[in-house]
């Protein structure tokens, strides 16, 4: 039985996918083989020796010590695209409320309570304070054309916007899904200098942190509207507040409130609702469970953030040897020689690398015990070895 520890509240739709005869699932299990987590912090978590994988029911993995997991041969999964539609819909709402001052107008209207028949006249007199432009015909810059960015770009096109997209690392699959009407921007400056609205959809890394700052804002059009539904640290809060107060930025819509942003006229702070829909939570939980089961049961890796993707059907009657190792010469020869010396016949082998690490799967005839490979565990370059019985 595999032990699956659940951190945070995870949708039952996902947890029900774990087969009860193969998996014990709960928040109190010990000696866990796998973890399913949303936002619970794992940076100081004491990982047991038994832990093989962590599945994050969401896209970001800032709450997981990914480098430490890589060193221990713990596979970290995320669920890209599972919450993309939920975020896209909120971004579209953000586009509208950044233009029409809807939230400010609603708050003002509530203050008319008690005026009786005079409310109608007060509305007509005061509504001019909340006017704003339509988004149709305006230029939207989408920075990052992953699962969410593509949906936003395509939806904005259908609403009549002229969309400019920037992503030097766009995947082939993403490119196929992008509307041909989206204009390709070769540089960030093209987005900054051209667009009336700018929305960011990139992960937060040392390279992208504070990518929206006083220098990039200075390149933008006067009255630009900025949207951030990706990560709070992508935008320098102090710089955007200063730009709003100076009249350079008309509005900043963020899903990541902070104390310095609250109460600032022109900042629309949403309480991190991007993926907070029942459909999104179900999708993330379902995908996380499937990824975890595919790895624990068969050694297949799909949507890992720290090891290469590798999926292969199991050969009948074979044990599967899963080897995590450094991406350096002679690693495979060490493994195959040891198995050969022990009279083990390798039926099939696949190996994939990702930067400095690699993952190799060998299907071996009959039963292969974990102890048969113990001599390799301490070898230089070997990170972890596990055997899945035939």
PDB file of N, CA, C and O in Angstrom, residues 40-110:
ATOM      1  N   UNK A  40       0.096  24.857   1.335  1.00  0.00           N
ATOM      2  CA  UNK A  40       0.773  24.622   2.619  1.00  0.00           C
ATOM      3  C   UNK A  40       2.287  24.719   2.440  1.00  0.00           C
ATOM      4  O   UNK A  40       2.834  24.190   1.469  1.00  0.00           O
ATOM      5  N   UNK A  41       2.979  25.401   3.353  1.00  0.00           N
ATOM      6  CA  UNK A  41       4.433  25.569   3.210  1.00  0.00           C
ATOM      7  C   UNK A  41       5.203  24.288   3.515  1.00  0.00           C
ATOM      8  O   UNK A  41       5.014  23.680   4.570  1.00  0.00           O
ATOM      9  N   UNK A  42       6.059  23.896   2.591  1.00  0.00           N
ATOM     10  CA  UNK A  42       6.890  22.703   2.780  1.00  0.00           C
ATOM     11  C   UNK A  42       8.370  23.052   2.865  1.00  0.00           C
ATOM     12  O   UNK A  42       9.213  22.150   2.895  1.00  0.00           O
ATOM     13  N   UNK A  43       8.676  24.333   2.922  1.00  0.00           N
ATOM     14  CA  UNK A  43      10.088  24.739   2.897  1.00  0.00           C
ATOM     15  C   UNK A  43      10.850  24.231   4.110  1.00  0.00           C
ATOM     16  O   UNK A  43      12.060  23.992   4.033  1.00  0.00           O
ATOM     17  N   UNK A  44      10.168  24.058   5.237  1.00  0.00           N
ATOM     18  CA  UNK A  44      10.821  23.536   6.446  1.00  0.00           C
ATOM     19  C   UNK A  44      10.300  22.147   6.822  1.00  0.00           C
ATOM     20  O   UNK A  44      10.515  21.684   7.942  1.00  0.00           O
ATOM     21  N   UNK A  45       9.650  21.515   5.904  1.00  0.00           N
ATOM     22  CA  UNK A  45       9.062  20.191   6.147  1.00  0.00           C
ATOM     23  C   UNK A  45      10.169  19.134   6.226  1.00  0.00           C
ATOM     24  O   UNK A  45      11.101  19.143   5.427  1.00  0.00           O
ATOM     25  N   UNK A  46      10.066  18.253   7.200  1.00  0.00           N
ATOM     26  CA  UNK A  46      11.040  17.169   7.321  1.00  0.00           C
ATOM     27  C   UNK A  46      10.564  15.978   6.491  1.00  0.00           C
ATOM     28  O   UNK A  46       9.659  15.240   6.890  1.00  0.00           O
ATOM     29  N   UNK A  47      11.172  15.809   5.326  1.00  0.00           N
ATOM     30  CA  UNK A  47      10.747  14.743   4.431  1.00  0.00           C
ATOM     31  C   UNK A  47      11.237  13.391   4.939  1.00  0.00           C
ATOM     32  O   UNK A  47      12.433  13.215   5.180  1.00  0.00           O
ATOM     33  N   UNK A  48      10.344  12.421   5.079  1.00  0.00           N
ATOM     34  CA  UNK A  48      10.788  11.085   5.490  1.00  0.00           C
ATOM     35  C   UNK A  48      11.548  10.403   4.360  1.00  0.00           C
ATOM     36  O   UNK A  48      11.398  10.755   3.186  1.00  0.00           O
ATOM     37  N   UNK A  49      12.342   9.413   4.703  1.00  0.00           N
ATOM     38  CA  UNK A  49      13.095   8.668   3.692  1.00  0.00           C
ATOM     39  C   UNK A  49      12.174   8.001   2.683  1.00  0.00           C
ATOM     40  O   UNK A  49      12.550   7.760   1.540  1.00  0.00           O
ATOM     41  N   UNK A  50      10.958   7.721   3.101  1.00  0.00           N
ATOM     42  CA  UNK A  50      10.016   7.016   2.233  1.00  0.00           C
ATOM     43  C   UNK A  50       9.456   7.884   1.111  1.00  0.00           C
ATOM     44  O   UNK A  50       8.947   7.363   0.114  1.00  0.00           O
ATOM     45  N   UNK A  51       9.548   9.203   1.257  1.00  0.00           N
ATOM     46  CA  UNK A  51       8.870  10.101   0.316  1.00  0.00           C
ATOM     47  C   UNK A  51       9.459  10.003  -1.082  1.00  0.00           C
ATOM     48  O   UNK A  51      10.651  10.200  -1.288  1.00  0.00           O
ATOM     49  N   UNK A  52       8.592   9.718  -2.038  1.00  0.00           N
ATOM     50  CA  UNK A  52       9.003   9.572  -3.426  1.00  0.00           C
ATOM     51  C   UNK A  52       8.571  10.737  -4.308  1.00  0.00           C
ATOM     52  O   UNK A  52       9.252  11.060  -5.288  1.00  0.00           O
ATOM     53  N   UNK A  53       7.440  11.377  -3.981  1.00  0.00           N
ATOM     54  CA  UNK A  53       6.917  12.408  -4.872  1.00  0.00           C
ATOM     55  C   UNK A  53       5.979  13.352  -4.148  1.00  0.00           C
ATOM     56  O   UNK A  53       5.329  12.982  -3.157  1.00  0.00           O
ATOM     57  N   UNK A  54       5.899  14.581  -4.669  1.00  0.00           N
ATOM     58  CA  UNK A  54       4.980  15.607  -4.182  1.00  0.00           C
ATOM     59  C   UNK A  54       4.189  16.109  -5.378  1.00  0.00           C
ATOM     60  O   UNK A  54       4.763  16.468  -6.403  1.00  0.00           O
ATOM     61  N   UNK A  55       2.875  16.135  -5.243  1.00  0.00           N
ATOM     62  CA  UNK A  55       2.015  16.658  -6.306  1.00  0.00           C
ATOM     63  C   UNK A  55       1.375  17.945  -5.828  1.00  0.00           C
ATOM     64  O   UNK A  55       0.638  17.950  -4.838  1.00  0.00           O
ATOM     65  N   UNK A  56       1.687  19.030  -6.490  1.00  0.00           N
ATOM     66  CA  UNK A  56       1.119  20.339  -6.159  1.00  0.00           C
ATOM     67  C   UNK A  56      -0.146  20.545  -6.989  1.00  0.00           C
ATOM     68  O   UNK A  56      -0.095  20.566  -8.223  1.00  0.00           O
ATOM     69  N   UNK A  57      -1.286  20.673  -6.325  1.00  0.00           N
ATOM     70  CA  UNK A  57      -2.550  20.895  -7.011  1.00  0.00           C
ATOM     71  C   UNK A  57      -2.662  22.367  -7.384  1.00  0.00           C
ATOM     72  O   UNK A  57      -3.379  23.148  -6.778  1.00  0.00           O
ATOM     73  N   UNK A  58      -1.911  22.747  -8.381  1.00  0.00           N
ATOM     74  CA  UNK A  58      -1.814  24.122  -8.845  1.00  0.00           C
ATOM     75  C   UNK A  58      -0.556  24.263  -9.665  1.00  0.00           C
ATOM     76  O   UNK A  58       0.189  23.292  -9.868  1.00  0.00           O
ATOM     77  N   UNK A  59      -0.289  25.469 -10.138  1.00  0.00           N
ATOM     78  CA  UNK A  59       0.858  25.668 -11.033  1.00  0.00           C
ATOM     79  C   UNK A  59       2.131  26.061 -10.286  1.00  0.00           C
ATOM     80  O   UNK A  59       3.205  25.511 -10.526  1.00  0.00           O
ATOM     81  N   UNK A  60       2.043  27.021  -9.368  1.00  0.00           N
ATOM     82  CA  UNK A  60       3.237  27.517  -8.696  1.00  0.00           C
ATOM     83  C   UNK A  60       3.761  26.554  -7.650  1.00  0.00           C
ATOM     84  O   UNK A  60       2.988  25.869  -6.980  1.00  0.00           O
ATOM     85  N   UNK A  61       5.073  26.506  -7.506  1.00  0.00           N
ATOM     86  CA  UNK A  61       5.698  25.601  -6.530  1.00  0.00           C
ATOM     87  C   UNK A  61       6.616  26.369  -5.579  1.00  0.00           C
ATOM     88  O   UNK A  61       7.560  25.816  -5.033  1.00  0.00           O
ATOM     89  N   UNK A  62       6.295  27.642  -5.345  1.00  0.00           N
ATOM     90  CA  UNK A  62       7.114  28.459  -4.447  1.00  0.00           C
ATOM     91  C   UNK A  62       7.102  27.948  -3.017  1.00  0.00           C
ATOM     92  O   UNK A  62       7.996  28.268  -2.233  1.00  0.00           O
ATOM     93  N   UNK A  63       6.102  27.165  -2.654  1.00  0.00           N
ATOM     94  CA  UNK A  63       6.002  26.642  -1.288  1.00  0.00           C
ATOM     95  C   UNK A  63       6.709  25.306  -1.112  1.00  0.00           C
ATOM     96  O   UNK A  63       6.631  24.698  -0.041  1.00  0.00           O
ATOM     97  N   UNK A  64       7.405  24.857  -2.163  1.00  0.00           N
ATOM     98  CA  UNK A  64       8.084  23.556  -2.120  1.00  0.00           C
ATOM     99  C   UNK A  64       9.582  23.757  -2.354  1.00  0.00           C
ATOM    100  O   UNK A  64       9.966  24.469  -3.293  1.00  0.00           O
ATOM    101  N   UNK A  65      10.447  23.152  -1.546  1.00  0.00           N
ATOM    102  CA  UNK A  65      11.903  23.284  -1.757  1.00  0.00           C
ATOM    103  C   UNK A  65      12.352  22.382  -2.912  1.00  0.00           C
ATOM    104  O   UNK A  65      12.885  21.291  -2.693  1.00  0.00           O
ATOM    105  N   UNK A  66      12.151  22.857  -4.124  1.00  0.00           N
ATOM    106  CA  UNK A  66      12.363  22.022  -5.307  1.00  0.00           C
ATOM    107  C   UNK A  66      13.808  21.536  -5.411  1.00  0.00           C
ATOM    108  O   UNK A  66      14.065  20.359  -5.716  1.00  0.00           O
ATOM    109  N   UNK A  67      14.770  22.419  -5.155  1.00  0.00           N
ATOM    110  CA  UNK A  67      16.184  22.012  -5.261  1.00  0.00           C
ATOM    111  C   UNK A  67      16.510  20.895  -4.274  1.00  0.00           C
ATOM    112  O   UNK A  67      17.219  19.944  -4.609  1.00  0.00           O
ATOM    113  N   UNK A  68      16.009  21.022  -3.057  1.00  0.00           N
ATOM    114  CA  UNK A  68      16.241  19.986  -2.049  1.00  0.00           C
ATOM    115  C   UNK A  68      15.607  18.667  -2.487  1.00  0.00           C
ATOM    116  O   UNK A  68      16.196  17.588  -2.313  1.00  0.00           O
ATOM    117  N   UNK A  69      14.421  18.743  -3.056  1.00  0.00           N
ATOM    118  CA  UNK A  69      13.747  17.540  -3.540  1.00  0.00           C
ATOM    119  C   UNK A  69      14.549  16.877  -4.658  1.00  0.00           C
ATOM    120  O   UNK A  69      14.671  15.646  -4.708  1.00  0.00           O
ATOM    121  N   UNK A  70      15.111  17.676  -5.542  1.00  0.00           N
ATOM    122  CA  UNK A  70      15.911  17.133  -6.651  1.00  0.00           C
ATOM    123  C   UNK A  70      17.112  16.370  -6.111  1.00  0.00           C
ATOM    124  O   UNK A  70      17.441  15.278  -6.584  1.00  0.00           O
ATOM    125  N   UNK A  71      17.762  16.931  -5.116  1.00  0.00           N
ATOM    126  CA  UNK A  71      18.934  16.282  -4.520  1.00  0.00           C
ATOM    127  C   UNK A  71      18.583  14.939  -3.883  1.00  0.00           C
ATOM    128  O   UNK A  71      19.416  14.034  -3.839  1.00  0.00           O
ATOM    129  N   UNK A  72      17.335  14.805  -3.422  1.00  0.00           N
ATOM    130  CA  UNK A  72      16.915  13.578  -2.759  1.00  0.00           C
ATOM    131  C   UNK A  72      16.207  12.612  -3.706  1.00  0.00           C
ATOM    132  O   UNK A  72      15.792  11.524  -3.296  1.00  0.00           O
ATOM    133  N   UNK A  73      16.040  13.016  -4.972  1.00  0.00           N
ATOM    134  CA  UNK A  73      15.323  12.165  -5.904  1.00  0.00           C
ATOM    135  C   UNK A  73      13.829  12.123  -5.656  1.00  0.00           C
ATOM    136  O   UNK A  73      13.158  11.134  -5.958  1.00  0.00           O
ATOM    137  N   UNK A  74      13.287  13.216  -5.113  1.00  0.00           N
ATOM    138  CA  UNK A  74      11.845  13.340  -4.898  1.00  0.00           C
ATOM    139  C   UNK A  74      11.264  14.104  -6.079  1.00  0.00           C
ATOM    140  O   UNK A  74      11.657  15.242  -6.348  1.00  0.00           O
ATOM    141  N   UNK A  75      10.348  13.482  -6.791  1.00  0.00           N
ATOM    142  CA  UNK A  75       9.761  14.113  -7.972  1.00  0.00           C
ATOM    143  C   UNK A  75       8.687  15.102  -7.540  1.00  0.00           C
ATOM    144  O   UNK A  75       7.810  14.769  -6.737  1.00  0.00           O
ATOM    145  N   UNK A  76       8.758  16.324  -8.065  1.00  0.00           N
ATOM    146  CA  UNK A  76       7.765  17.357  -7.763  1.00  0.00           C
ATOM    147  C   UNK A  76       6.921  17.596  -9.010  1.00  0.00           C
ATOM    148  O   UNK A  76       7.448  17.931 -10.068  1.00  0.00           O
ATOM    149  N   UNK A  77       5.624  17.393  -8.855  1.00  0.00           N
ATOM    150  CA  UNK A  77       4.685  17.609  -9.954  1.00  0.00           C
ATOM    151  C   UNK A  77       3.886  18.888  -9.714  1.00  0.00           C
ATOM    152  O   UNK A  77       3.655  19.288  -8.573  1.00  0.00           O
ATOM    153  N   UNK A  78       3.444  19.520 -10.798  1.00  0.00           N
ATOM    154  CA  UNK A  78       2.422  20.551 -10.694  1.00  0.00           C
ATOM    155  C   UNK A  78       1.315  20.240 -11.694  1.00  0.00           C
ATOM    156  O   UNK A  78       1.355  19.197 -12.367  1.00  0.00           O
ATOM    157  N   UNK A  79       0.317  21.101 -11.795  1.00  0.00           N
ATOM    158  CA  UNK A  79      -0.825  20.808 -12.661  1.00  0.00           C
ATOM    159  C   UNK A  79      -1.056  21.955 -13.641  1.00  0.00           C
ATOM    160  O   UNK A  79      -2.041  22.688 -13.539  1.00  0.00           O
ATOM    161  N   UNK A  80      -0.146  22.137 -14.591  1.00  0.00           N
ATOM    162  CA  UNK A  80      -0.270  23.260 -15.532  1.00  0.00           C
ATOM    163  C   UNK A  80      -1.533  23.155 -16.375  1.00  0.00           C
ATOM    164  O   UNK A  80      -1.868  22.089 -16.890  1.00  0.00           O
ATOM    165  N   UNK A  81      -2.228  24.263 -16.463  1.00  0.00           N
ATOM    166  CA  UNK A  81      -3.420  24.320 -17.300  1.00  0.00           C
ATOM    167  C   UNK A  81      -4.702  23.929 -16.605  1.00  0.00           C
ATOM    168  O   UNK A  81      -5.791  24.232 -17.093  1.00  0.00           O
ATOM    169  N   UNK A  82      -4.613  23.282 -15.450  1.00  0.00           N
ATOM    170  CA  UNK A  82      -5.824  22.809 -14.787  1.00  0.00           C
ATOM    171  C   UNK A  82      -6.699  23.969 -14.310  1.00  0.00           C
ATOM    172  O   UNK A  82      -7.921  23.856 -14.257  1.00  0.00           O
ATOM    173  N   UNK A  83      -6.066  25.080 -13.941  1.00  0.00           N
ATOM    174  CA  UNK A  83      -6.842  26.232 -13.467  1.00  0.00           C
ATOM    175  C   UNK A  83      -6.833  27.379 -14.481  1.00  0.00           C
ATOM    176  O   UNK A  83      -7.228  28.494 -14.164  1.00  0.00           O
ATOM    177  N   UNK A  84      -6.399  27.099 -15.708  1.00  0.00           N
ATOM    178  CA  UNK A  84      -6.188  28.163 -16.689  1.00  0.00           C
ATOM    179  C   UNK A  84      -7.479  28.911 -17.021  1.00  0.00           C
ATOM    180  O   UNK A  84      -7.491  30.144 -17.115  1.00  0.00           O
ATOM    181  N   UNK A  85      -8.565  28.190 -17.211  1.00  0.00           N
ATOM    182  CA  UNK A  85      -9.804  28.868 -17.585  1.00  0.00           C
ATOM    183  C   UNK A  85     -10.314  29.758 -16.455  1.00  0.00           C
ATOM    184  O   UNK A  85     -10.813  30.859 -16.690  1.00  0.00           O
ATOM    185  N   UNK A  86     -10.167  29.278 -15.210  1.00  0.00           N
ATOM    186  CA  UNK A  86     -10.615  30.078 -14.064  1.00  0.00           C
ATOM    187  C   UNK A  86      -9.850  31.402 -14.006  1.00  0.00           C
ATOM    188  O   UNK A  86     -10.444  32.469 -13.803  1.00  0.00           O
ATOM    189  N   UNK A  87      -8.539  31.334 -14.190  1.00  0.00           N
ATOM    190  CA  UNK A  87      -7.734  32.558 -14.149  1.00  0.00           C
ATOM    191  C   UNK A  87      -8.075  33.454 -15.327  1.00  0.00           C
ATOM    192  O   UNK A  87      -8.205  34.674 -15.185  1.00  0.00           O
ATOM    193  N   UNK A  88      -8.233  32.851 -16.505  1.00  0.00           N
ATOM    194  CA  UNK A  88      -8.576  33.643 -17.701  1.00  0.00           C
ATOM    195  C   UNK A  88      -9.835  34.465 -17.470  1.00  0.00           C
ATOM    196  O   UNK A  88      -9.889  35.658 -17.809  1.00  0.00           O
ATOM    197  N   UNK A  89     -10.861  33.837 -16.895  1.00  0.00           N
ATOM    198  CA  UNK A  89     -12.115  34.553 -16.683  1.00  0.00           C
ATOM    199  C   UNK A  89     -11.928  35.737 -15.743  1.00  0.00           C
ATOM    200  O   UNK A  89     -12.518  36.815 -15.941  1.00  0.00           O
ATOM    201  N   UNK A  90     -11.102  35.568 -14.704  1.00  0.00           N
ATOM    202  CA  UNK A  90     -10.881  36.671 -13.772  1.00  0.00           C
ATOM    203  C   UNK A  90     -10.051  37.774 -14.417  1.00  0.00           C
ATOM    204  O   UNK A  90     -10.247  38.956 -14.127  1.00  0.00           O
ATOM    205  N   UNK A  91      -9.116  37.404 -15.282  1.00  0.00           N
ATOM    206  CA  UNK A  91      -8.343  38.416 -16.009  1.00  0.00           C
ATOM    207  C   UNK A  91      -9.266  39.261 -16.877  1.00  0.00           C
ATOM    208  O   UNK A  91      -9.131  40.491 -16.945  1.00  0.00           O
ATOM    209  N   UNK A  92     -10.214  38.611 -17.539  1.00  0.00           N
ATOM    210  CA  UNK A  92     -11.166  39.362 -18.361  1.00  0.00           C
ATOM    211  C   UNK A  92     -11.983  40.315 -17.492  1.00  0.00           C
ATOM    212  O   UNK A  92     -12.234  41.468 -17.883  1.00  0.00           O
ATOM    213  N   UNK A  93     -12.387  39.851 -16.311  1.00  0.00           N
ATOM    214  CA  UNK A  93     -13.079  40.747 -15.380  1.00  0.00           C
ATOM    215  C   UNK A  93     -12.170  41.905 -14.993  1.00  0.00           C
ATOM    216  O   UNK A  93     -12.613  43.058 -14.904  1.00  0.00           O
ATOM    217  N   UNK A  94     -10.876  41.599 -14.789  1.00  0.00           N
ATOM    218  CA  UNK A  94      -9.922  42.640 -14.447  1.00  0.00           C
ATOM    219  C   UNK A  94      -9.776  43.689 -15.531  1.00  0.00           C
ATOM    220  O   UNK A  94      -9.647  44.889 -15.252  1.00  0.00           O
ATOM    221  N   UNK A  95      -9.791  43.257 -16.789  1.00  0.00           N
ATOM    222  CA  UNK A  95      -9.728  44.203 -17.902  1.00  0.00           C
ATOM    223  C   UNK A  95     -10.893  45.188 -17.837  1.00  0.00           C
ATOM    224  O   UNK A  95     -10.723  46.405 -18.012  1.00  0.00           O
ATOM    225  N   UNK A  96     -12.070  44.676 -17.569  1.00  0.00           N
ATOM    226  CA  UNK A  96     -13.271  45.508 -17.566  1.00  0.00           C
ATOM    227  C   UNK A  96     -13.303  46.451 -16.362  1.00  0.00           C
ATOM    228  O   UNK A  96     -13.592  47.648 -16.508  1.00  0.00           O
ATOM    229  N   UNK A  97     -13.001  45.919 -15.181  1.00  0.00           N
ATOM    230  CA  UNK A  97     -13.097  46.784 -13.996  1.00  0.00           C
ATOM    231  C   UNK A  97     -11.933  47.764 -13.904  1.00  0.00           C
ATOM    232  O   UNK A  97     -12.021  48.763 -13.187  1.00  0.00           O
ATOM    233  N   UNK A  98     -10.858  47.516 -14.645  1.00  0.00           N
ATOM    234  CA  UNK A  98      -9.775  48.503 -14.666  1.00  0.00           C
ATOM    235  C   UNK A  98     -10.142  49.696 -15.533  1.00  0.00           C
ATOM    236  O   UNK A  98      -9.582  50.788 -15.370  1.00  0.00           O
ATOM    237  N   UNK A  99     -11.081  49.491 -16.460  1.00  0.00           N
ATOM    238  CA  UNK A  99     -11.459  50.558 -17.375  1.00  0.00           C
ATOM    239  C   UNK A  99     -12.645  51.372 -16.885  1.00  0.00           C
ATOM    240  O   UNK A  99     -12.638  52.602 -16.933  1.00  0.00           O
ATOM    241  N   UNK A 100     -13.668  50.680 -16.422  1.00  0.00           N
ATOM    242  CA  UNK A 100     -14.949  51.345 -16.185  1.00  0.00           C
ATOM    243  C   UNK A 100     -15.171  51.783 -14.737  1.00  0.00           C
ATOM    244  O   UNK A 100     -16.245  52.270 -14.399  1.00  0.00           O
ATOM    245  N   UNK A 101     -14.205  51.618 -13.878  1.00  0.00           N
ATOM    246  CA  UNK A 101     -14.321  52.015 -12.464  1.00  0.00           C
ATOM    247  C   UNK A 101     -15.577  51.433 -11.824  1.00  0.00           C
ATOM    248  O   UNK A 101     -16.290  52.099 -11.052  1.00  0.00           O
ATOM    249  N   UNK A 102     -15.826  50.181 -12.145  1.00  0.00           N
ATOM    250  CA  UNK A 102     -17.030  49.517 -11.658  1.00  0.00           C
ATOM    251  C   UNK A 102     -16.994  49.350 -10.143  1.00  0.00           C
ATOM    252  O   UNK A 102     -17.988  49.617  -9.442  1.00  0.00           O
ATOM    253  N   UNK A 103     -15.865  48.890  -9.613  1.00  0.00           N
ATOM    254  CA  UNK A 103     -15.797  48.638  -8.174  1.00  0.00           C
ATOM    255  C   UNK A 103     -15.942  49.926  -7.375  1.00  0.00           C
ATOM    256  O   UNK A 103     -16.634  49.960  -6.344  1.00  0.00           O
ATOM    257  N   UNK A 104     -15.306  51.000  -7.859  1.00  0.00           N
ATOM    258  CA  UNK A 104     -15.438  52.283  -7.164  1.00  0.00           C
ATOM    259  C   UNK A 104     -16.874  52.779  -7.210  1.00  0.00           C
ATOM    260  O   UNK A 104     -17.417  53.316  -6.228  1.00  0.00           O
ATOM    261  N   UNK A 105     -17.507  52.625  -8.390  1.00  0.00           N
ATOM    262  CA  UNK A 105     -18.887  53.065  -8.541  1.00  0.00           C
ATOM    263  C   UNK A 105     -19.845  52.284  -7.658  1.00  0.00           C
ATOM    264  O   UNK A 105     -20.784  52.849  -7.083  1.00  0.00           O
ATOM    265  N   UNK A 106     -19.612  50.986  -7.535  1.00  0.00           N
ATOM    266  CA  UNK A 106     -20.466  50.166  -6.674  1.00  0.00           C
ATOM    267  C   UNK A 106     -20.342  50.586  -5.213  1.00  0.00           C
ATOM    268  O   UNK A 106     -21.344  50.667  -4.485  1.00  0.00           O
ATOM    269  N   UNK A 107     -19.105  50.845  -4.788  1.00  0.00           N
ATOM    270  CA  UNK A 107     -18.898  51.278  -3.398  1.00  0.00           C
ATOM    271  C   UNK A 107     -19.575  52.626  -3.150  1.00  0.00           C
ATOM    272  O   UNK A 107     -20.192  52.845  -2.093  1.00  0.00           O
ATOM    273  N   UNK A 108     -19.488  53.529  -4.119  1.00  0.00           N
ATOM    274  CA  UNK A 108     -20.136  54.848  -3.985  1.00  0.00           C
ATOM    275  C   UNK A 108     -21.651  54.695  -3.921  1.00  0.00           C
ATOM    276  O   UNK A 108     -22.327  55.345  -3.113  1.00  0.00           O
ATOM    277  N   UNK A 109     -22.216  53.820  -4.765  1.00  0.00           N
ATOM    278  CA  UNK A 109     -23.660  53.641  -4.799  1.00  0.00           C
ATOM    279  C   UNK A 109     -24.185  53.134  -3.455  1.00  0.00           C
ATOM    280  O   UNK A 109     -25.289  53.510  -3.027  1.00  0.00           O
ATOM    281  N   UNK A 110     -23.422  52.288  -2.775  1.00  0.00           N
ATOM    282  CA  UNK A 110     -23.856  51.793  -1.471  1.00  0.00           C
ATOM    283  C   UNK A 110     -24.020  52.929  -0.464  1.00  0.00           C
ATOM    284  O   UNK A 110     -24.842  52.848   0.454  1.00  0.00           O
TER     285      UNK A 110
END
